[in-house]
């Protein structure tokens, strides 16, 4: 007689706990930079192409909005906040290098067009890249609205251009508006960083939802606050260096940080129990 007892369905990854966070060395973020530069050197043309595109975009934004302070701030803020999404194909390159796969232009195209196209395989993460990018865009918009309201209400004179901001806010002899503005920016940057620092590499590499990726990112930050703070300052410092070098520095900075972020994810998260997302020409 056949046993008609239904076989229990094993729990899926969406039902399980968040993946474990791995131990780190104190100077691990410096290693991520070195590994990022190593990946850049292994595929220099494709890597530097990412930086060149973002440098051209940043220069174009500045050219259009150089005399419109809040438009310039909004554009550059959005540029910085959504950078983890824009670097997705850099993560894919490092992933392919790690697996010994071919790194070419086709890989970049497939990363943006094929890895999330088949809804039936995982409906809970369909268009996860787009959804996460929209969340980051909303965060950037919130920062611009909040900071513009703060400056408009408290500045001693109207702020219309970058020079107005420098004259009446940065170099103001009375009050602490600039310090307050920087502090507010820091308070809003912390949750954005904590939510995004490893979310996109995890979404690219494993079949997880946006919520799982974000919560895992927060878990990593809480587990290693010193290393993640150091990583945040390295990202900020190199990004500002790239921007203030008339965006030319971004040609090198963007791929180095993008590849480095992949290695940060790999060193931080134990994903051995999460189903892999097969990219490129494979089944999703």
PDB file of C-alpha atoms in Angstrom:
ATOM      1  CA  UNK A   1       0.000   0.000   0.000  1.00  0.00           C
ATOM      2  CA  UNK A   2       1.353   3.325  -0.984  1.00  0.00           C
ATOM      3  CA  UNK A   3       2.057   5.846   1.711  1.00  0.00           C
ATOM      4  CA  UNK A   4      -0.122   8.863   0.874  1.00  0.00           C
ATOM      5  CA  UNK A   5       1.245  11.004   3.656  1.00  0.00           C
ATOM      6  CA  UNK A   6       2.308  14.248   1.985  1.00  0.00           C
ATOM      7  CA  UNK A   7       5.991  14.958   2.055  1.00  0.00           C
ATOM      8  CA  UNK A   8       6.689  18.052   4.141  1.00  0.00           C
ATOM      9  CA  UNK A   9       7.787  20.989   2.063  1.00  0.00           C
ATOM     10  CA  UNK A  10      11.200  22.196   3.182  1.00  0.00           C
ATOM     11  CA  UNK A  11      11.207  25.767   4.395  1.00  0.00           C
ATOM     12  CA  UNK A  12      12.187  28.284   1.787  1.00  0.00           C
ATOM     13  CA  UNK A  13      14.731  31.014   2.343  1.00  0.00           C
ATOM     14  CA  UNK A  14      11.953  33.540   2.770  1.00  0.00           C
ATOM     15  CA  UNK A  15      10.767  31.627   5.828  1.00  0.00           C
ATOM     16  CA  UNK A  16      14.161  31.296   7.466  1.00  0.00           C
ATOM     17  CA  UNK A  17      16.293  33.539   9.567  1.00  0.00           C
ATOM     18  CA  UNK A  18      18.687  36.133   8.204  1.00  0.00           C
ATOM     19  CA  UNK A  19      22.056  34.729   7.135  1.00  0.00           C
ATOM     20  CA  UNK A  20      24.869  34.738   9.708  1.00  0.00           C
ATOM     21  CA  UNK A  21      27.413  37.556   9.766  1.00  0.00           C
ATOM     22  CA  UNK A  22      31.043  36.466   9.590  1.00  0.00           C
ATOM     23  CA  UNK A  23      33.848  37.708  11.872  1.00  0.00           C
ATOM     24  CA  UNK A  24      36.091  40.504  10.575  1.00  0.00           C
ATOM     25  CA  UNK A  25      39.555  41.846  11.225  1.00  0.00           C
ATOM     26  CA  UNK A  26      39.828  45.445  12.383  1.00  0.00           C
ATOM     27  CA  UNK A  27      41.488  46.540   9.139  1.00  0.00           C
ATOM     28  CA  UNK A  28      39.264  44.478   6.842  1.00  0.00           C
ATOM     29  CA  UNK A  29      37.856  47.558   5.019  1.00  0.00           C
ATOM     30  CA  UNK A  30      41.369  48.398   3.825  1.00  0.00           C
ATOM     31  CA  UNK A  31      41.567  44.902   2.356  1.00  0.00           C
ATOM     32  CA  UNK A  32      38.291  45.507   0.537  1.00  0.00           C
ATOM     33  CA  UNK A  33      39.830  48.540  -1.150  1.00  0.00           C
ATOM     34  CA  UNK A  34      42.892  46.519  -2.150  1.00  0.00           C
ATOM     35  CA  UNK A  35      40.758  43.676  -3.523  1.00  0.00           C
ATOM     36  CA  UNK A  36      38.577  46.186  -5.356  1.00  0.00           C
ATOM     37  CA  UNK A  37      41.623  47.694  -7.023  1.00  0.00           C
ATOM     38  CA  UNK A  38      42.839  44.195  -7.906  1.00  0.00           C
ATOM     39  CA  UNK A  39      39.539  43.429  -9.666  1.00  0.00           C
ATOM     40  CA  UNK A  40      39.760  46.765 -11.463  1.00  0.00           C
ATOM     41  CA  UNK A  41      43.208  45.793 -12.737  1.00  0.00           C
ATOM     42  CA  UNK A  42      41.898  42.450 -13.996  1.00  0.00           C
ATOM     43  CA  UNK A  43      39.245  44.103 -16.190  1.00  0.00           C
ATOM     44  CA  UNK A  44      40.412  47.716 -16.520  1.00  0.00           C
ATOM     45  CA  UNK A  45      38.465  48.807 -19.604  1.00  0.00           C
ATOM     46  CA  UNK A  46      35.053  47.628 -18.438  1.00  0.00           C
ATOM     47  CA  UNK A  47      35.684  48.793 -14.868  1.00  0.00           C
ATOM     48  CA  UNK A  48      36.906  52.262 -15.813  1.00  0.00           C
ATOM     49  CA  UNK A  49      33.995  52.598 -18.235  1.00  0.00           C
ATOM     50  CA  UNK A  50      31.641  52.665 -15.221  1.00  0.00           C
ATOM     51  CA  UNK A  51      33.661  55.437 -13.620  1.00  0.00           C
ATOM     52  CA  UNK A  52      33.855  57.404 -16.863  1.00  0.00           C
ATOM     53  CA  UNK A  53      30.080  57.260 -17.363  1.00  0.00           C
ATOM     54  CA  UNK A  54      29.416  58.517 -13.835  1.00  0.00           C
ATOM     55  CA  UNK A  55      32.093  61.201 -14.162  1.00  0.00           C
ATOM     56  CA  UNK A  56      30.479  62.473 -17.365  1.00  0.00           C
ATOM     57  CA  UNK A  57      27.063  62.364 -15.687  1.00  0.00           C
ATOM     58  CA  UNK A  58      28.340  64.309 -12.688  1.00  0.00           C
ATOM     59  CA  UNK A  59      29.980  66.916 -14.899  1.00  0.00           C
ATOM     60  CA  UNK A  60      26.814  67.285 -16.974  1.00  0.00           C
ATOM     61  CA  UNK A  61      24.719  67.789 -13.821  1.00  0.00           C
ATOM     62  CA  UNK A  62      27.101  70.462 -12.562  1.00  0.00           C
ATOM     63  CA  UNK A  63      27.144  72.232 -15.917  1.00  0.00           C
ATOM     64  CA  UNK A  64      23.354  72.443 -15.983  1.00  0.00           C
ATOM     65  CA  UNK A  65      22.838  73.380 -12.336  1.00  0.00           C
ATOM     66  CA  UNK A  66      26.000  75.273 -11.363  1.00  0.00           C
ATOM     67  CA  UNK A  67      24.028  78.434 -10.527  1.00  0.00           C
ATOM     68  CA  UNK A  68      20.977  76.668  -9.049  1.00  0.00           C
ATOM     69  CA  UNK A  69      22.102  75.566  -5.615  1.00  0.00           C
ATOM     70  CA  UNK A  70      19.236  73.310  -4.592  1.00  0.00           C
ATOM     71  CA  UNK A  71      19.039  71.646  -7.992  1.00  0.00           C
ATOM     72  CA  UNK A  72      22.775  70.968  -7.782  1.00  0.00           C
ATOM     73  CA  UNK A  73      22.546  69.636  -4.212  1.00  0.00           C
ATOM     74  CA  UNK A  74      19.553  67.481  -5.101  1.00  0.00           C
ATOM     75  CA  UNK A  75      21.208  66.014  -8.168  1.00  0.00           C
ATOM     76  CA  UNK A  76      24.501  65.255  -6.457  1.00  0.00           C
ATOM     77  CA  UNK A  77      22.750  63.867  -3.369  1.00  0.00           C
ATOM     78  CA  UNK A  78      20.677  61.558  -5.509  1.00  0.00           C
ATOM     79  CA  UNK A  79      23.811  60.627  -7.416  1.00  0.00           C
ATOM     80  CA  UNK A  80      25.547  59.563  -4.174  1.00  0.00           C
ATOM     81  CA  UNK A  81      22.569  57.751  -2.677  1.00  0.00           C
ATOM     82  CA  UNK A  82      21.734  55.587  -5.697  1.00  0.00           C
ATOM     83  CA  UNK A  83      25.399  54.762  -6.401  1.00  0.00           C
ATOM     84  CA  UNK A  84      25.027  51.229  -4.902  1.00  0.00           C
ATOM     85  CA  UNK A  85      22.416  50.473  -7.565  1.00  0.00           C
ATOM     86  CA  UNK A  86      24.438  52.009 -10.385  1.00  0.00           C
ATOM     87  CA  UNK A  87      27.398  49.794  -9.407  1.00  0.00           C
ATOM     88  CA  UNK A  88      25.417  46.556  -9.852  1.00  0.00           C
ATOM     89  CA  UNK A  89      27.328  45.460 -12.931  1.00  0.00           C
ATOM     90  CA  UNK A  90      30.609  46.010 -11.069  1.00  0.00           C
ATOM     91  CA  UNK A  91      29.385  43.525  -8.461  1.00  0.00           C
ATOM     92  CA  UNK A  92      28.525  41.124 -11.279  1.00  0.00           C
ATOM     93  CA  UNK A  93      32.043  41.461 -12.675  1.00  0.00           C
ATOM     94  CA  UNK A  94      33.638  40.651  -9.321  1.00  0.00           C
ATOM     95  CA  UNK A  95      31.217  37.749  -8.891  1.00  0.00           C
ATOM     96  CA  UNK A  96      32.219  36.336 -12.274  1.00  0.00           C
ATOM     97  CA  UNK A  97      35.922  36.758 -11.486  1.00  0.00           C
ATOM     98  CA  UNK A  98      35.420  34.886  -8.223  1.00  0.00           C
ATOM     99  CA  UNK A  99      33.756  32.016 -10.095  1.00  0.00           C
ATOM    100  CA  UNK A 100      36.356  31.975 -12.872  1.00  0.00           C
ATOM    101  CA  UNK A 101      33.780  33.010 -15.477  1.00  0.00           C
ATOM    102  CA  UNK A 102      34.263  35.245 -18.492  1.00  0.00           C
ATOM    103  CA  UNK A 103      34.073  38.976 -17.818  1.00  0.00           C
ATOM    104  CA  UNK A 104      32.999  40.831 -20.946  1.00  0.00           C
ATOM    105  CA  UNK A 105      30.464  43.378 -22.184  1.00  0.00           C
ATOM    106  CA  UNK A 106      27.837  40.651 -22.583  1.00  0.00           C
ATOM    107  CA  UNK A 107      28.014  40.029 -18.838  1.00  0.00           C
ATOM    108  CA  UNK A 108      27.189  43.676 -18.171  1.00  0.00           C
ATOM    109  CA  UNK A 109      24.216  43.599 -20.540  1.00  0.00           C
ATOM    110  CA  UNK A 110      22.922  40.374 -19.015  1.00  0.00           C
ATOM    111  CA  UNK A 111      23.263  41.780 -15.514  1.00  0.00           C
ATOM    112  CA  UNK A 112      20.903  44.629 -16.273  1.00  0.00           C
ATOM    113  CA  UNK A 113      18.448  42.743 -18.488  1.00  0.00           C
ATOM    114  CA  UNK A 114      18.253  39.031 -17.596  1.00  0.00           C
ATOM    115  CA  UNK A 115      18.915  38.345 -13.919  1.00  0.00           C
ATOM    116  CA  UNK A 116      15.414  39.335 -12.810  1.00  0.00           C
ATOM    117  CA  UNK A 117      13.204  38.926 -15.866  1.00  0.00           C
ATOM    118  CA  UNK A 118      11.403  35.657 -15.151  1.00  0.00           C
ATOM    119  CA  UNK A 119       8.637  36.349 -12.688  1.00  0.00           C
ATOM    120  CA  UNK A 120       7.605  32.714 -12.140  1.00  0.00           C
ATOM    121  CA  UNK A 121      10.910  31.770 -10.476  1.00  0.00           C
ATOM    122  CA  UNK A 122      10.725  34.239  -7.625  1.00  0.00           C
ATOM    123  CA  UNK A 123       7.800  36.659  -7.639  1.00  0.00           C
ATOM    124  CA  UNK A 124       8.736  38.111  -4.251  1.00  0.00           C
ATOM    125  CA  UNK A 125      11.946  39.578  -5.668  1.00  0.00           C
ATOM    126  CA  UNK A 126      10.747  40.552  -9.140  1.00  0.00           C
ATOM    127  CA  UNK A 127      12.247  43.878 -10.130  1.00  0.00           C
ATOM    128  CA  UNK A 128      14.012  44.012  -6.766  1.00  0.00           C
ATOM    129  CA  UNK A 129      16.743  46.144  -8.298  1.00  0.00           C
ATOM    130  CA  UNK A 130      14.197  48.731  -9.417  1.00  0.00           C
ATOM    131  CA  UNK A 131      12.327  48.701  -6.115  1.00  0.00           C
ATOM    132  CA  UNK A 132      15.468  49.163  -4.096  1.00  0.00           C
ATOM    133  CA  UNK A 133      16.624  51.962  -6.384  1.00  0.00           C
ATOM    134  CA  UNK A 134      13.299  53.737  -5.912  1.00  0.00           C
ATOM    135  CA  UNK A 135      13.656  53.483  -2.139  1.00  0.00           C
ATOM    136  CA  UNK A 136      17.098  55.072  -2.316  1.00  0.00           C
ATOM    137  CA  UNK A 137      15.752  57.760  -4.635  1.00  0.00           C
ATOM    138  CA  UNK A 138      13.017  58.581  -2.115  1.00  0.00           C
ATOM    139  CA  UNK A 139      15.665  58.845   0.601  1.00  0.00           C
ATOM    140  CA  UNK A 140      17.665  61.306  -1.503  1.00  0.00           C
ATOM    141  CA  UNK A 141      14.541  63.349  -2.203  1.00  0.00           C
ATOM    142  CA  UNK A 142      13.701  63.458   1.495  1.00  0.00           C
ATOM    143  CA  UNK A 143      17.161  64.749   2.314  1.00  0.00           C
ATOM    144  CA  UNK A 144      16.984  67.536  -0.267  1.00  0.00           C
ATOM    145  CA  UNK A 145      13.537  68.667   0.901  1.00  0.00           C
ATOM    146  CA  UNK A 146      14.540  68.575   4.571  1.00  0.00           C
ATOM    147  CA  UNK A 147      17.857  70.359   4.103  1.00  0.00           C
ATOM    148  CA  UNK A 148      16.386  73.017   1.818  1.00  0.00           C
ATOM    149  CA  UNK A 149      13.658  73.734   4.367  1.00  0.00           C
ATOM    150  CA  UNK A 150      16.257  74.015   7.142  1.00  0.00           C
ATOM    151  CA  UNK A 151      18.480  76.419   5.200  1.00  0.00           C
ATOM    152  CA  UNK A 152      15.542  78.472   3.914  1.00  0.00           C
ATOM    153  CA  UNK A 153      14.141  78.947   7.404  1.00  0.00           C
ATOM    154  CA  UNK A 154      17.394  79.631   9.270  1.00  0.00           C
ATOM    155  CA  UNK A 155      19.788  81.225   6.755  1.00  0.00           C
ATOM    156  CA  UNK A 156      20.328  84.980   7.297  1.00  0.00           C
ATOM    157  CA  UNK A 157      19.915  85.633   3.554  1.00  0.00           C
ATOM    158  CA  UNK A 158      18.293  83.858   0.595  1.00  0.00           C
ATOM    159  CA  UNK A 159      20.345  80.989  -0.822  1.00  0.00           C
ATOM    160  CA  UNK A 160      20.193  80.750  -4.604  1.00  0.00           C
ATOM    161  CA  UNK A 161      23.696  79.770  -5.709  1.00  0.00           C
ATOM    162  CA  UNK A 162      26.585  77.718  -4.286  1.00  0.00           C
ATOM    163  CA  UNK A 163      28.431  80.956  -3.463  1.00  0.00           C
ATOM    164  CA  UNK A 164      25.421  82.146  -1.435  1.00  0.00           C
ATOM    165  CA  UNK A 165      25.593  78.915   0.547  1.00  0.00           C
ATOM    166  CA  UNK A 166      29.327  79.298   1.193  1.00  0.00           C
ATOM    167  CA  UNK A 167      29.014  82.961   2.133  1.00  0.00           C
ATOM    168  CA  UNK A 168      25.916  82.838   4.345  1.00  0.00           C
ATOM    169  CA  UNK A 169      26.084  79.302   5.757  1.00  0.00           C
ATOM    170  CA  UNK A 170      29.588  77.822   5.627  1.00  0.00           C
ATOM    171  CA  UNK A 171      31.470  81.055   6.438  1.00  0.00           C
ATOM    172  CA  UNK A 172      28.813  82.646   8.656  1.00  0.00           C
ATOM    173  CA  UNK A 173      30.389  84.187  11.749  1.00  0.00           C
ATOM    174  CA  UNK A 174      27.267  83.865  13.873  1.00  0.00           C
ATOM    175  CA  UNK A 175      25.129  80.845  14.572  1.00  0.00           C
ATOM    176  CA  UNK A 176      25.850  77.195  13.880  1.00  0.00           C
ATOM    177  CA  UNK A 177      23.675  76.578  10.861  1.00  0.00           C
ATOM    178  CA  UNK A 178      26.387  74.787   8.898  1.00  0.00           C
ATOM    179  CA  UNK A 179      27.146  72.447  11.788  1.00  0.00           C
ATOM    180  CA  UNK A 180      23.428  71.763  12.187  1.00  0.00           C
ATOM    181  CA  UNK A 181      23.097  71.086   8.451  1.00  0.00           C
ATOM    182  CA  UNK A 182      26.053  68.663   8.480  1.00  0.00           C
ATOM    183  CA  UNK A 183      24.709  66.921  11.582  1.00  0.00           C
ATOM    184  CA  UNK A 184      21.294  66.508  10.002  1.00  0.00           C
ATOM    185  CA  UNK A 185      22.881  65.087   6.884  1.00  0.00           C
ATOM    186  CA  UNK A 186      24.832  62.610   8.975  1.00  0.00           C
ATOM    187  CA  UNK A 187      21.705  61.493  10.813  1.00  0.00           C
ATOM    188  CA  UNK A 188      19.940  60.832   7.516  1.00  0.00           C
ATOM    189  CA  UNK A 189      22.980  59.211   5.887  1.00  0.00           C
ATOM    190  CA  UNK A 190      23.419  56.573   8.598  1.00  0.00           C
ATOM    191  CA  UNK A 191      20.184  54.630   7.905  1.00  0.00           C
ATOM    192  CA  UNK A 192      20.713  54.901   4.152  1.00  0.00           C
ATOM    193  CA  UNK A 193      24.220  53.477   4.465  1.00  0.00           C
ATOM    194  CA  UNK A 194      23.101  50.751   6.877  1.00  0.00           C
ATOM    195  CA  UNK A 195      20.295  49.750   4.514  1.00  0.00           C
ATOM    196  CA  UNK A 196      22.342  49.667   1.333  1.00  0.00           C
ATOM    197  CA  UNK A 197      25.938  48.784   2.181  1.00  0.00           C
ATOM    198  CA  UNK A 198      25.588  45.118   1.165  1.00  0.00           C
ATOM    199  CA  UNK A 199      22.000  44.937  -0.089  1.00  0.00           C
ATOM    200  CA  UNK A 200      22.653  45.153  -3.825  1.00  0.00           C
ATOM    201  CA  UNK A 201      25.462  42.546  -3.943  1.00  0.00           C
ATOM    202  CA  UNK A 202      23.247  40.218  -1.885  1.00  0.00           C
ATOM    203  CA  UNK A 203      20.249  40.779  -4.177  1.00  0.00           C
ATOM    204  CA  UNK A 204      22.420  40.101  -7.203  1.00  0.00           C
ATOM    205  CA  UNK A 205      24.032  36.973  -5.776  1.00  0.00           C
ATOM    206  CA  UNK A 206      21.224  35.213  -3.902  1.00  0.00           C
ATOM    207  CA  UNK A 207      17.471  34.741  -4.163  1.00  0.00           C
ATOM    208  CA  UNK A 208      16.357  37.010  -1.363  1.00  0.00           C
ATOM    209  CA  UNK A 209      13.752  39.705  -1.037  1.00  0.00           C
ATOM    210  CA  UNK A 210      14.505  43.399  -0.700  1.00  0.00           C
ATOM    211  CA  UNK A 211      13.461  43.243   2.960  1.00  0.00           C
ATOM    212  CA  UNK A 212      15.817  40.351   3.670  1.00  0.00           C
ATOM    213  CA  UNK A 213      18.682  42.158   1.961  1.00  0.00           C
ATOM    214  CA  UNK A 214      18.087  45.394   3.878  1.00  0.00           C
ATOM    215  CA  UNK A 215      17.751  43.641   7.254  1.00  0.00           C
ATOM    216  CA  UNK A 216      20.919  41.633   6.573  1.00  0.00           C
ATOM    217  CA  UNK A 217      22.726  44.863   5.765  1.00  0.00           C
ATOM    218  CA  UNK A 218      21.599  46.369   9.087  1.00  0.00           C
ATOM    219  CA  UNK A 219      22.635  43.180  10.880  1.00  0.00           C
ATOM    220  CA  UNK A 220      26.134  43.482   9.414  1.00  0.00           C
ATOM    221  CA  UNK A 221      26.434  47.107  10.547  1.00  0.00           C
ATOM    222  CA  UNK A 222      25.294  46.304  14.098  1.00  0.00           C
ATOM    223  CA  UNK A 223      27.603  43.281  14.290  1.00  0.00           C
ATOM    224  CA  UNK A 224      30.715  45.176  13.160  1.00  0.00           C
ATOM    225  CA  UNK A 225      30.118  48.867  13.939  1.00  0.00           C
ATOM    226  CA  UNK A 226      33.819  49.832  13.937  1.00  0.00           C
ATOM    227  CA  UNK A 227      34.659  48.221  10.597  1.00  0.00           C
ATOM    228  CA  UNK A 228      31.479  49.445   8.936  1.00  0.00           C
ATOM    229  CA  UNK A 229      32.027  52.990  10.192  1.00  0.00           C
ATOM    230  CA  UNK A 230      35.538  52.878   8.756  1.00  0.00           C
ATOM    231  CA  UNK A 231      34.136  51.579   5.476  1.00  0.00           C
ATOM    232  CA  UNK A 232      31.556  54.380   5.400  1.00  0.00           C
ATOM    233  CA  UNK A 233      34.276  57.024   5.886  1.00  0.00           C
ATOM    234  CA  UNK A 234      36.428  55.433   3.190  1.00  0.00           C
ATOM    235  CA  UNK A 235      33.496  55.496   0.754  1.00  0.00           C
ATOM    236  CA  UNK A 236      32.671  59.097   1.664  1.00  0.00           C
ATOM    237  CA  UNK A 237      36.274  60.260   1.517  1.00  0.00           C
ATOM    238  CA  UNK A 238      37.060  58.709  -1.847  1.00  0.00           C
ATOM    239  CA  UNK A 239      33.707  59.836  -3.279  1.00  0.00           C
ATOM    240  CA  UNK A 240      34.328  63.444  -2.232  1.00  0.00           C
ATOM    241  CA  UNK A 241      37.836  63.219  -3.640  1.00  0.00           C
ATOM    242  CA  UNK A 242      36.384  62.054  -6.925  1.00  0.00           C
ATOM    243  CA  UNK A 243      33.756  64.802  -7.005  1.00  0.00           C
ATOM    244  CA  UNK A 244      36.046  67.663  -6.009  1.00  0.00           C
ATOM    245  CA  UNK A 245      38.607  66.647  -8.627  1.00  0.00           C
ATOM    246  CA  UNK A 246      36.107  67.935 -11.211  1.00  0.00           C
ATOM    247  CA  UNK A 247      34.694  64.396 -11.277  1.00  0.00           C
ATOM    248  CA  UNK A 248      37.824  63.033 -12.975  1.00  0.00           C
ATOM    249  CA  UNK A 249      38.706  61.055  -9.866  1.00  0.00           C
ATOM    250  CA  UNK A 250      35.427  59.167 -10.148  1.00  0.00           C
ATOM    251  CA  UNK A 251      36.834  57.323 -13.156  1.00  0.00           C
ATOM    252  CA  UNK A 252      39.058  55.395 -10.740  1.00  0.00           C
ATOM    253  CA  UNK A 253      37.097  55.732  -7.496  1.00  0.00           C
ATOM    254  CA  UNK A 254      33.775  54.316  -8.735  1.00  0.00           C
ATOM    255  CA  UNK A 255      35.100  50.934  -9.945  1.00  0.00           C
ATOM    256  CA  UNK A 256      37.440  50.582  -6.961  1.00  0.00           C
ATOM    257  CA  UNK A 257      34.594  51.135  -4.481  1.00  0.00           C
ATOM    258  CA  UNK A 258      32.144  49.078  -6.527  1.00  0.00           C
ATOM    259  CA  UNK A 259      34.416  46.040  -6.694  1.00  0.00           C
ATOM    260  CA  UNK A 260      35.416  46.609  -3.066  1.00  0.00           C
ATOM    261  CA  UNK A 261      31.760  46.560  -2.016  1.00  0.00           C
ATOM    262  CA  UNK A 262      31.409  43.091  -3.511  1.00  0.00           C
ATOM    263  CA  UNK A 263      34.283  41.850  -1.370  1.00  0.00           C
ATOM    264  CA  UNK A 264      32.781  43.570   1.668  1.00  0.00           C
ATOM    265  CA  UNK A 265      29.597  41.567   1.101  1.00  0.00           C
ATOM    266  CA  UNK A 266      31.500  38.306   0.616  1.00  0.00           C
ATOM    267  CA  UNK A 267      33.545  38.813   3.784  1.00  0.00           C
ATOM    268  CA  UNK A 268      30.540  39.875   5.850  1.00  0.00           C
ATOM    269  CA  UNK A 269      27.729  37.438   5.034  1.00  0.00           C
ATOM    270  CA  UNK A 270      27.600  33.646   5.174  1.00  0.00           C
ATOM    271  CA  UNK A 271      25.266  32.892   2.264  1.00  0.00           C
ATOM    272  CA  UNK A 272      25.912  29.152   2.112  1.00  0.00           C
ATOM    273  CA  UNK A 273      22.297  28.373   3.066  1.00  0.00           C
ATOM    274  CA  UNK A 274      20.734  30.830   0.619  1.00  0.00           C
ATOM    275  CA  UNK A 275      19.786  29.688  -2.907  1.00  0.00           C
ATOM    276  CA  UNK A 276      22.022  31.149  -5.568  1.00  0.00           C
ATOM    277  CA  UNK A 277      20.725  33.456  -8.255  1.00  0.00           C
ATOM    278  CA  UNK A 278      22.150  32.240 -11.554  1.00  0.00           C
ATOM    279  CA  UNK A 279      22.874  35.221 -13.748  1.00  0.00           C
ATOM    280  CA  UNK A 280      23.858  35.704 -17.356  1.00  0.00           C
ATOM    281  CA  UNK A 281      22.510  33.077 -19.749  1.00  0.00           C
ATOM    282  CA  UNK A 282      21.463  30.674 -17.001  1.00  0.00           C
ATOM    283  CA  UNK A 283      18.104  29.915 -15.457  1.00  0.00           C
ATOM    284  CA  UNK A 284      17.013  32.454 -12.864  1.00  0.00           C
TER     285      UNK A 284
END
